[in-house]
Coordinates of C-alpha atoms and ligand atoms in Angstrom, one line a residue:
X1 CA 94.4 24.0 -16.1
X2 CA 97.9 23.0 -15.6
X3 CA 100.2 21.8 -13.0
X4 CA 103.1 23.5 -11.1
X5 CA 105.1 20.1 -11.3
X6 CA 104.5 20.3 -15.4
X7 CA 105.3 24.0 -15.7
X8 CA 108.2 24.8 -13.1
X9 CA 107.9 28.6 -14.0
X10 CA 104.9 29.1 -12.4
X11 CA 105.0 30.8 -8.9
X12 CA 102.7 30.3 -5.9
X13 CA 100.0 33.1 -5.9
X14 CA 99.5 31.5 -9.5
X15 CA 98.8 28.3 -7.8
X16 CA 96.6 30.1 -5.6
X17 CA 94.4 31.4 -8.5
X18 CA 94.1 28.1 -10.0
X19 CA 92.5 26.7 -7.2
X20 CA 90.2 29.7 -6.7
X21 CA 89.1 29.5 -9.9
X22 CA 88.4 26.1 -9.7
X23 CA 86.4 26.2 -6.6
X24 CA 84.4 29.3 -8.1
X25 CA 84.3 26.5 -11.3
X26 CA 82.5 23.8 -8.7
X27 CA 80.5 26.2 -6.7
X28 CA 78.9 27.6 -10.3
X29 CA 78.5 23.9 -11.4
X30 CA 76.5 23.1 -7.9
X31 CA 74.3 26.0 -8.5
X32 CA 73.2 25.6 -11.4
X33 CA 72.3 21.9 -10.6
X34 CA 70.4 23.5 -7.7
X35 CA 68.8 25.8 -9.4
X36 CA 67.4 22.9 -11.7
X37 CA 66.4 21.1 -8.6
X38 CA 64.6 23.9 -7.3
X39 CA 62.6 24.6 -10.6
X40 CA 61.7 21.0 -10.6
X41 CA 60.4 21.0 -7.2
X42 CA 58.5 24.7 -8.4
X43 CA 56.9 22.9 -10.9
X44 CA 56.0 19.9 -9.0
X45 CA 54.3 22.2 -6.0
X46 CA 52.5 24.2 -8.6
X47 CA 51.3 21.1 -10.3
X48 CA 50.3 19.6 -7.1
X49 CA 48.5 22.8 -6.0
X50 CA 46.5 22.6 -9.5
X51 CA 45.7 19.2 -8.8
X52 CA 44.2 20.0 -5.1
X53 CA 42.9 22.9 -6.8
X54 CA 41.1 21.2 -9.1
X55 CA 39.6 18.8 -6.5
X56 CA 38.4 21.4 -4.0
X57 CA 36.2 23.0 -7.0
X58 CA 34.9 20.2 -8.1
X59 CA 33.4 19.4 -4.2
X60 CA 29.7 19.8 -4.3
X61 CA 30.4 19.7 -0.7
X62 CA 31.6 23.2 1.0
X63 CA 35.4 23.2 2.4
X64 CA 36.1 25.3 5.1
X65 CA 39.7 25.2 6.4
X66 CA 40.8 27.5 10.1
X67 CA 43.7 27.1 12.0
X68 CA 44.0 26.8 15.8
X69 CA 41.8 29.7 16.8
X70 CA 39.6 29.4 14.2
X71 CA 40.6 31.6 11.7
X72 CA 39.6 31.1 8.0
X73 CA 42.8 29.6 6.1
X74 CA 41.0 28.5 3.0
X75 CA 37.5 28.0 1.7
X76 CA 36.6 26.4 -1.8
X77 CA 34.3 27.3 -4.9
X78 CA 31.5 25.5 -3.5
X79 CA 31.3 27.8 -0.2
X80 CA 32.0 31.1 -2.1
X81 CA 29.2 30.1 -4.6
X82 CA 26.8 29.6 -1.2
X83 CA 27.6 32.6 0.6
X84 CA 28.7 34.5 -2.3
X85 CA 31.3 35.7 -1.0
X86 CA 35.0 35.8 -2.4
X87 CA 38.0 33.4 -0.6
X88 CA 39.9 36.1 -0.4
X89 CA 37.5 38.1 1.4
X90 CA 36.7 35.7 4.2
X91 CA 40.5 34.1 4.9
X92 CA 41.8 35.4 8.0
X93 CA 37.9 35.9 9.2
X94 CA 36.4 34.1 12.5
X95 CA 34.4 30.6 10.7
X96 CA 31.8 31.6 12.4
X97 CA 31.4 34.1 10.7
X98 CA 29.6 32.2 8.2
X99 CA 27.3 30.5 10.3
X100 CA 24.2 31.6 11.1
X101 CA 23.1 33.4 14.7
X102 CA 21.1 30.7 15.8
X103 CA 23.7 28.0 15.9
X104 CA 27.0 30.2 16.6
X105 CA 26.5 28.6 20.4
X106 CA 26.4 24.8 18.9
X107 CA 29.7 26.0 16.6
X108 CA 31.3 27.5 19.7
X109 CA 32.8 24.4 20.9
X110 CA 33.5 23.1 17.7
X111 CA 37.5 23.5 18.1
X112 CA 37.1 22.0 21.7
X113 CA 35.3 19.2 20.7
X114 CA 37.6 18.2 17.8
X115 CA 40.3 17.7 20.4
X116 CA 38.2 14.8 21.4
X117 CA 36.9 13.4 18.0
X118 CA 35.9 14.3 15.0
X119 CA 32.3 16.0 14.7
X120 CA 29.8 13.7 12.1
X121 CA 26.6 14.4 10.4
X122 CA 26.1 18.1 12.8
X123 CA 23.3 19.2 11.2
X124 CA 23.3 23.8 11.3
X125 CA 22.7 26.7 9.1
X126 CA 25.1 28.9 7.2
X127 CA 24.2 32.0 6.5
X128 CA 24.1 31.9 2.1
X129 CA 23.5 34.9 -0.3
X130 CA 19.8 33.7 -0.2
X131 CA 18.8 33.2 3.2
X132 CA 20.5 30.4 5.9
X133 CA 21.7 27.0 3.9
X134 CA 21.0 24.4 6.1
X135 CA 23.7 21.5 6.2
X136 CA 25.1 18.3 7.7
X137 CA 29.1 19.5 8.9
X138 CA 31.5 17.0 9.2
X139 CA 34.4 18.3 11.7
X140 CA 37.7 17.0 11.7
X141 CA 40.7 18.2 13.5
X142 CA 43.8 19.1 11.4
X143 CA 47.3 18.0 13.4
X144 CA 50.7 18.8 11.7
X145 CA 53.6 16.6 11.6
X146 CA 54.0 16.4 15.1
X147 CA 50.6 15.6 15.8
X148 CA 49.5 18.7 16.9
X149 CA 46.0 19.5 17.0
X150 CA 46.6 23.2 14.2
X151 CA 43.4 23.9 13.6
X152 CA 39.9 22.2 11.7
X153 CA 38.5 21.0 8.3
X154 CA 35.0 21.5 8.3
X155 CA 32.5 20.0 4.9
X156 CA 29.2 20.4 4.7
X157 CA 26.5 19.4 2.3
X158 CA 23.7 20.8 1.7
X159 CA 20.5 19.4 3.1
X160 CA 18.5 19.9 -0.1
X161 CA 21.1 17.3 -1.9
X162 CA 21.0 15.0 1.3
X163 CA 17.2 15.3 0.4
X164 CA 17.4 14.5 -2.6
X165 CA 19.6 11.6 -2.9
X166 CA 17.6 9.8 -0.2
X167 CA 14.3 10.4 -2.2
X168 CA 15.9 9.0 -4.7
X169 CA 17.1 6.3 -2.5
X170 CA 13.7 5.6 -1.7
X171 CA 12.7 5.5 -4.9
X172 CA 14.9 2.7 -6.0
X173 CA 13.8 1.1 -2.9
X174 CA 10.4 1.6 -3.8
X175 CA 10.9 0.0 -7.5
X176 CA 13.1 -2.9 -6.1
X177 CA 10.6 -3.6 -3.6
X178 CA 7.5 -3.9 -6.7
X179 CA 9.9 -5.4 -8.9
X180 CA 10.7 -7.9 -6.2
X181 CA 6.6 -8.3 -5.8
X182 CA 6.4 -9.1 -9.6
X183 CA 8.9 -11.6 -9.4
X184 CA 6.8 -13.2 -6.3
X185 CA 3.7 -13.0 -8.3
X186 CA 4.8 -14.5 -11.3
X187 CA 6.6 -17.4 -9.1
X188 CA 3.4 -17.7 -7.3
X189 CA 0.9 -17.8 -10.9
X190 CA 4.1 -20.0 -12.4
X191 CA 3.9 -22.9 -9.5
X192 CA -0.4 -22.2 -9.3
X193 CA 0.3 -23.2 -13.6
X194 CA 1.9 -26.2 -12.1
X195 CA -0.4 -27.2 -10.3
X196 CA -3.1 -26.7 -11.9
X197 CA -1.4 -28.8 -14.9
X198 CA -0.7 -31.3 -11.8
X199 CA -4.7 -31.8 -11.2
X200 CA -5.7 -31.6 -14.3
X201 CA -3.2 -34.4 -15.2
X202 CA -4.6 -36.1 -12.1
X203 CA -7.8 -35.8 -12.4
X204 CA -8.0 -36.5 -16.1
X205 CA -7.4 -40.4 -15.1
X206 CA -10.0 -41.6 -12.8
X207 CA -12.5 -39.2 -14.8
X208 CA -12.1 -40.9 -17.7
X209 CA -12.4 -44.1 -15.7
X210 CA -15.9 -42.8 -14.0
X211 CA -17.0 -41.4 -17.7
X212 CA -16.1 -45.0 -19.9
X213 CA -18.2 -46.8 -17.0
X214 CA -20.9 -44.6 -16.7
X215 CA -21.2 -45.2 -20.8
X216 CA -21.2 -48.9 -20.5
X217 CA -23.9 -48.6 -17.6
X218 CA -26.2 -46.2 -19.9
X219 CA -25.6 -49.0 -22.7
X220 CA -26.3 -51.5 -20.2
X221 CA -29.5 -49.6 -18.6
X222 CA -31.0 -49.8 -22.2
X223 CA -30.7 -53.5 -22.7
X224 CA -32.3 -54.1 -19.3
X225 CA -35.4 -51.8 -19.6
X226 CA -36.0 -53.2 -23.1
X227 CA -36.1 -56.5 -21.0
X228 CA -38.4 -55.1 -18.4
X229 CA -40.5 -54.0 -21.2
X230 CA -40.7 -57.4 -22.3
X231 CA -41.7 -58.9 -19.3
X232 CA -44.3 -56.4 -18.8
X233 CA -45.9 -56.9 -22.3
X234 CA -46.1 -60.4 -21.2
X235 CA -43.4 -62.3 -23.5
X236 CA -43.3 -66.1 -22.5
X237 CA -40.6 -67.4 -20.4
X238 CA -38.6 -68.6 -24.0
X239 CA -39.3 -65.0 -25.8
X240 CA -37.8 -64.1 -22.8
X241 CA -35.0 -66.9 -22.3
X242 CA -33.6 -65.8 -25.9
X243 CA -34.0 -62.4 -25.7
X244 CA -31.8 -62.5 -22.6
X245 CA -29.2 -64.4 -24.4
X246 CA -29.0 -62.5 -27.5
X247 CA -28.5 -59.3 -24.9
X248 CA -26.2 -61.1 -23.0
X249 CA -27.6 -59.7 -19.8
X250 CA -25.8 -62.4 -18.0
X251 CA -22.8 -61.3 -18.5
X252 CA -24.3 -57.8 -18.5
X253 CA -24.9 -58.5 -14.3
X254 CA -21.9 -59.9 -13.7
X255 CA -20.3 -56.8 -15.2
X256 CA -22.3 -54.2 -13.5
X257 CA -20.6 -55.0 -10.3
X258 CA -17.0 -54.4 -11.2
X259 CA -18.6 -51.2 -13.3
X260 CA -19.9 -49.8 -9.9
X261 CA -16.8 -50.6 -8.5
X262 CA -14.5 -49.2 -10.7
X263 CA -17.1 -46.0 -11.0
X264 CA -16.9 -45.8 -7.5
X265 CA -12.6 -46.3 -7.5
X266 CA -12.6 -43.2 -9.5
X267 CA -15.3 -41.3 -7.3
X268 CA -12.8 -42.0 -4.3
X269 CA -9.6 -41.3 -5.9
X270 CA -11.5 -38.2 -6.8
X271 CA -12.2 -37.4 -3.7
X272 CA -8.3 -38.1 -2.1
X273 CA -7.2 -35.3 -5.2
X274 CA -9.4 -33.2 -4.0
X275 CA -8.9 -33.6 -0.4
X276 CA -5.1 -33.7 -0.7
X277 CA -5.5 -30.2 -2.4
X278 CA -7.4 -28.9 0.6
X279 CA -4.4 -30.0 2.8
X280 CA -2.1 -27.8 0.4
X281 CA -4.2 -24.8 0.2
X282 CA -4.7 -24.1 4.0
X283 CA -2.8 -26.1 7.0
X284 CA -5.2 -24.3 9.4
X285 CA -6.8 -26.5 12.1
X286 CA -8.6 -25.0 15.5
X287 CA -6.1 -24.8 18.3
X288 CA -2.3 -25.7 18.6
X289 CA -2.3 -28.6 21.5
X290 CA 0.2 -30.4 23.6
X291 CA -0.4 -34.2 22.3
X292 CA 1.8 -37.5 22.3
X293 CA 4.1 -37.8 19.4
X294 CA 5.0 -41.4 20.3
X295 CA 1.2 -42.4 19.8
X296 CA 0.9 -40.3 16.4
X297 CA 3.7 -42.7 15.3
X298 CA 2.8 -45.8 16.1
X299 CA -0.5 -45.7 14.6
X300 CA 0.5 -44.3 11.5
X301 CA 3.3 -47.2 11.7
X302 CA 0.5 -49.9 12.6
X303 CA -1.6 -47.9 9.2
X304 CA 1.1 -48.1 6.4
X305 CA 2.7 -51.6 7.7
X306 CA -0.6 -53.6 7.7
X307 CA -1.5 -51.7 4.3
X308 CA 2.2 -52.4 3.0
X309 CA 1.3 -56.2 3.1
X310 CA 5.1 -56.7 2.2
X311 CA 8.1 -58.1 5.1
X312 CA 9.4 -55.0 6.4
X313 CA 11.7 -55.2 9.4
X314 CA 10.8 -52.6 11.6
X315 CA 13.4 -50.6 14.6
X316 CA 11.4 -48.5 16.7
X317 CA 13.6 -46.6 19.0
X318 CA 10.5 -44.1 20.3
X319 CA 10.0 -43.6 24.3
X320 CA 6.7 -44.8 25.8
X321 CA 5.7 -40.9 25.8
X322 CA 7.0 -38.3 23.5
X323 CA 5.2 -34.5 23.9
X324 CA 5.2 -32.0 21.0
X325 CA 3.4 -29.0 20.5
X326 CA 0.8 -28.2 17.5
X327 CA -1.8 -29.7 15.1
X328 CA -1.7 -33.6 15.4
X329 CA -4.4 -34.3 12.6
X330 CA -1.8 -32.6 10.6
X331 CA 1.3 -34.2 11.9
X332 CA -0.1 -37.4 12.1
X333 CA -0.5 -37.0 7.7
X334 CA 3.2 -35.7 7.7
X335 CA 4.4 -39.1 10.2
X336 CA 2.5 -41.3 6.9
X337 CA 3.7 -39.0 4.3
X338 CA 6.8 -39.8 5.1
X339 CA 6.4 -43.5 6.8
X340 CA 4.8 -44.4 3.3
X341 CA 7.6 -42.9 1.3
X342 CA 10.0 -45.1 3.1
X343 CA 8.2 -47.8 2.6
X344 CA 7.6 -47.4 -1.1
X345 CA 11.1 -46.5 -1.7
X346 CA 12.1 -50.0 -0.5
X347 CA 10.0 -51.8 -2.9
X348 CA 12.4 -53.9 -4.9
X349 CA 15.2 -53.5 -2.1
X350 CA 16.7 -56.6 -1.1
X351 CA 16.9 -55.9 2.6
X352 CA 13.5 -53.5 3.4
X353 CA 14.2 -52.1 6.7
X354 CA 12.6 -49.6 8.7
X355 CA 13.9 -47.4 10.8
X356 CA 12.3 -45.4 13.4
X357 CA 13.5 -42.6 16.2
X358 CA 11.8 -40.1 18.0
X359 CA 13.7 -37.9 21.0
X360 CA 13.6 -34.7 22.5
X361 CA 16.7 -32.9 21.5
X362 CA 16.6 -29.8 23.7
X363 CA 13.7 -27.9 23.4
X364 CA 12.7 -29.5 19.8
X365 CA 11.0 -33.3 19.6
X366 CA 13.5 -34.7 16.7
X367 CA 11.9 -37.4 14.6
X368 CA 13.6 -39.5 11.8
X369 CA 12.5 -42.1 9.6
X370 CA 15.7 -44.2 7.9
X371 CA 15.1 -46.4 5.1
X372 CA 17.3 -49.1 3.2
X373 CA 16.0 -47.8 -0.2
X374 CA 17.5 -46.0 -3.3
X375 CA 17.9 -42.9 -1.8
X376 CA 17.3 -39.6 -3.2
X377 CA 19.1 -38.8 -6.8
X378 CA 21.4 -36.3 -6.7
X379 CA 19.5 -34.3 -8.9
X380 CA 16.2 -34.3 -7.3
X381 CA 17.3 -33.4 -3.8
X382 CA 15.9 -29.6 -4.7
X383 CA 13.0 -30.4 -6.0
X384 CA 11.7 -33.1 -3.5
X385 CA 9.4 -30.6 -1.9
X386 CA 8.4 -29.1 -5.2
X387 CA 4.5 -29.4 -5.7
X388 CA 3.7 -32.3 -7.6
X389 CA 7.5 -33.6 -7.9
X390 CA 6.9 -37.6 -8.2
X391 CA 8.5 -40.6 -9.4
X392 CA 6.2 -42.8 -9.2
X393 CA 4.5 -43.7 -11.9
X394 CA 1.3 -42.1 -13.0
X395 CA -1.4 -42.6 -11.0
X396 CA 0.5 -44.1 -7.8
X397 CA 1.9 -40.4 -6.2
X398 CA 0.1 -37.2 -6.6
X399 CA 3.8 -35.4 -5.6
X400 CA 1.9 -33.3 -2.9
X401 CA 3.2 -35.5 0.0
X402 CA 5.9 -33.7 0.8
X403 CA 5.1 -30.4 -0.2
X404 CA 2.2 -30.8 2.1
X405 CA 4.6 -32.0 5.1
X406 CA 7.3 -29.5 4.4
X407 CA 4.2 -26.9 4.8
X408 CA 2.7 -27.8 7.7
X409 CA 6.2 -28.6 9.5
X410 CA 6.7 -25.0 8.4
X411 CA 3.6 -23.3 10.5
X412 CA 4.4 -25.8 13.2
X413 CA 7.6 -23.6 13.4
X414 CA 9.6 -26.7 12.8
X415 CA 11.9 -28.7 9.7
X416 CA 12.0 -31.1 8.1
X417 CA 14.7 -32.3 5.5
X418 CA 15.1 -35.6 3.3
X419 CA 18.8 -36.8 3.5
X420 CA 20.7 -39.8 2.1
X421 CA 22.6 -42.2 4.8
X422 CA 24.6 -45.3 3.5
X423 CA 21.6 -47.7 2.7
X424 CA 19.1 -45.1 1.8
X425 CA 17.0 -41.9 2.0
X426 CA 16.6 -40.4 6.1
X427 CA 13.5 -38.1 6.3
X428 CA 14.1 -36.0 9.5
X429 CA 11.3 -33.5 11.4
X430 CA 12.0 -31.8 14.1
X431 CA 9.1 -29.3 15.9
X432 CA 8.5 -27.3 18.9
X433 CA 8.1 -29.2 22.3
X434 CA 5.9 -26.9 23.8
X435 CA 3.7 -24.0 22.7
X436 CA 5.4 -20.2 21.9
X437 CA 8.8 -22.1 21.6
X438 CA 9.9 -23.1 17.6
Ligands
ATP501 N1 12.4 -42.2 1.4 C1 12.6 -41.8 0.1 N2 13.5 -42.5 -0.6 C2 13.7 -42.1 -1.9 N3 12.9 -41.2 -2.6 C3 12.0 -40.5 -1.8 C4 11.8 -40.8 -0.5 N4 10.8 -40.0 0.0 C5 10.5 -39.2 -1.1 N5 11.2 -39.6 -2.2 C6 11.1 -39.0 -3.5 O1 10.3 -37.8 -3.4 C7 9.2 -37.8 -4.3 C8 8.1 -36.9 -3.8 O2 7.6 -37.5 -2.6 P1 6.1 -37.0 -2.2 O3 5.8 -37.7 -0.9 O4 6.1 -35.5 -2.2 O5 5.2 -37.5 -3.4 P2 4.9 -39.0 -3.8 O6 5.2 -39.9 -2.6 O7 5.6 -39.3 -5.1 O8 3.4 -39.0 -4.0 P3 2.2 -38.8 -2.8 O9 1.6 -37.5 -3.2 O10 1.4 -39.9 -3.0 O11 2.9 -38.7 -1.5 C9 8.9 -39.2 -4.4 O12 8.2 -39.5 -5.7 C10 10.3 -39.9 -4.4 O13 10.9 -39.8 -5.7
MG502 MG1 4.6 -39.5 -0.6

């Protein structure tokens, strides 16, 4: 197009033309950009309706959508698969409609109540090609942009799958539980293993002890009757003189004293395996009684000290009286348990130092035994209570000590932990103060 200014022949109405023609030139321009627009925006909507589409027939749960008064807006392929019945057929229908006669009063209010708050887990019956479908409905209220209550979204899912999934439920729960059992059991024969291995390993010592004595007395018992016999078939007192030296029953007497002793070392230690074992298999005593913790202490104090037979500085900061609640055979072995393990810790310790405390700490009696030995390696803080965890050497700690304790603290409803403090290991039981409470 030209201007008026470069072409002075041209008249106004011309001018007039131009500028029509232009705007028509725009207007076209700006519809056609619309139109573009507007086909986007078609294909976007039908795209999105696909999408929502395809998510409403892949619900196993039913979908029905009404509007303010209840009217059927939309349903999905699960519900026309149920009733079998077409969405086209039932839109514009009352919901209830669908549900069968026995719960259309508990549906009545459904558009009331949603007012209020969404509707969970209703449980009702809609009325399906093959007889009533019962179903857990879900009923939430639909609002527009406003916030306006327009109408409700009800889903529902079928009983049968609810059923179904919690049987299965139940049966994972049912496998996890024996699985869980297994793994019990095979912890339980994996630590009875241990400790069998642990008394074997125990026993095997002062066995072997009892049986190498007992063969040197059945030697021993040999050279002695053939002696007797001697004396019996009348042999003169040199016969018998020389025969005694060339059996060397001399020496023979003198040993048969440390041989019974030593046979009956074993016997003993034996016995303490045995009984420590019976500690660890049952913790069961009569009756639970009131009884003085303060005493229990001192004595098994007064016990390990005198034993000990080493300079140990003792701090006793117990009351005159202290009352706890339970067993206190069995608290009294848990007081030397750990009394003893103090004081064996400090062997070799330049300062040995004992430190004892006892108080009532609310409704628990708190009592702590601090010693200025090694402390507890890192490493072996879990496995302290282990059965049969030692580190003394072979023969001098069975490794049930604690375990023992730790159990019996356990039924007494109490605790009992080993810590380290700046100068050593702290071993610290609490238990109940009076019957009932823990
Ligand atoms: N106060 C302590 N300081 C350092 N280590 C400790 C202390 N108390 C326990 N322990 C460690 O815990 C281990 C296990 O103790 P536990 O009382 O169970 O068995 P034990 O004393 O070795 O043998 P026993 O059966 O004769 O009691 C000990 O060997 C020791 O290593
Ligand atoms: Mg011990």
């Amino acid at each position: 197009m030209s201007d008026k200014n470069d072409d002075p022949s041209m008249t106004d109405s011309e001018d007039a033309w131009v500028s029509v023609i232009q705007k028509m030139d725009e207007a076209y321009a700006d519809l056609v950009h619309y139109q573009v627009e507007v086909e986007e925006k078609n294909a976007e909507l039908e795209e999105n309706k696909l999408f929502f589409d395809s998510i409403q027939s892949s619900m196993s749960d039913v979908l029905i959508v009404c509007d303010h008064a209840g009217l059927i807006q939309q349903v999905n392929k699960a519900l026309e698969a149920l009733t079998d019945r077409n969405a086209d057929t039932l839109i514009g229908e009352h919901f209830t409609v669908l549900v069968d006669e026995r719960f259309l009063q508990k549906v009545d209010s459904f558009l009331n109540q949603v007012r209020i708050q969404p509707l969970r887990d209703c449980e009702l019956e809609l009325k399906g090609a093959e007889g009533p479908v019962p179903l857990s409905m879900n009923c939430s209220p639909r609002l527009n942009h406003r916030g306006r209550l327009v109408g409700m979204v009800l889903i529902g899912r079928p009983l049968g799958e609810l059923q179904k999934a919690y049987k299965e439920l139940n049966t994972a729960h049912a496998e996890l539980k024996l699985a869980q059992e297994r793994l019990v059991q095979s912890e339980k024969m994996a630590s009875l293993g241990r400790l069998v291995a642990g008394v074997a390993h125990e026993l095997n010592n002062p066995i072997s002890f009892v049986y190498g004595n007992m063969h040197a007395l059945q030697r021993y018992t040999e050279r002695l009757s053939q002696y007797f016999d001697a004396i019996n078939e009348g042999y003169s007192r040199e016969e018998l003189r020389e025969m005694r030296e060339t059996l060397r029953l001399d020496k023979l007497i003198r040993d048969l004293h440390s041989l019974v002793d030593g046979t009956m070392e074993g016997a003993d230690r034996v016995k303490e395996i045995v009984n420590d074992l019976r500690q660890f298999s049952s913790t069961q005593e009569s009756e639970k009684t009131e009884f003085d913790l303060s005493h229990v202490i001192r004595t098994a104090l007064h016990w390990i000290i005198k034993e000990s037979k080493r300079p140990i500085e003792v701090v006793e900061n117990i009351p005159e009286q202290l009352s706890a609640f339970g067993h206190s055979g069995q608290i009294h072995q848990v007081v030397v348990n750990l009394i003893q393990n103090a004081v064996d810790a400090m062997e070799g310790s330049s300062t040995q130092r004992l430190e004892l405390s006892a108080s009532l700490q609310g409704e628990q009696v708190l009592f702590s035994v601090k010693d200025t030995g090694p402390g507890v390696a890192e490493e072996d803080i879990s496995r302290l209570f282990d059965p049969f965890f030692t580190t003394k050497p072979v023969g001098q700690g069975t490794g049930l000590g604690l375990s023992i304790s730790y159990g019996i603290v356990s039924e007494h409803g109490g605790d009992l932990t080993i810590v380290n403090w700046d100068q050593g290991a702290e071993a610290i039981m609490f238990l109940p103060q009076q019957g009932g409470k823990a």
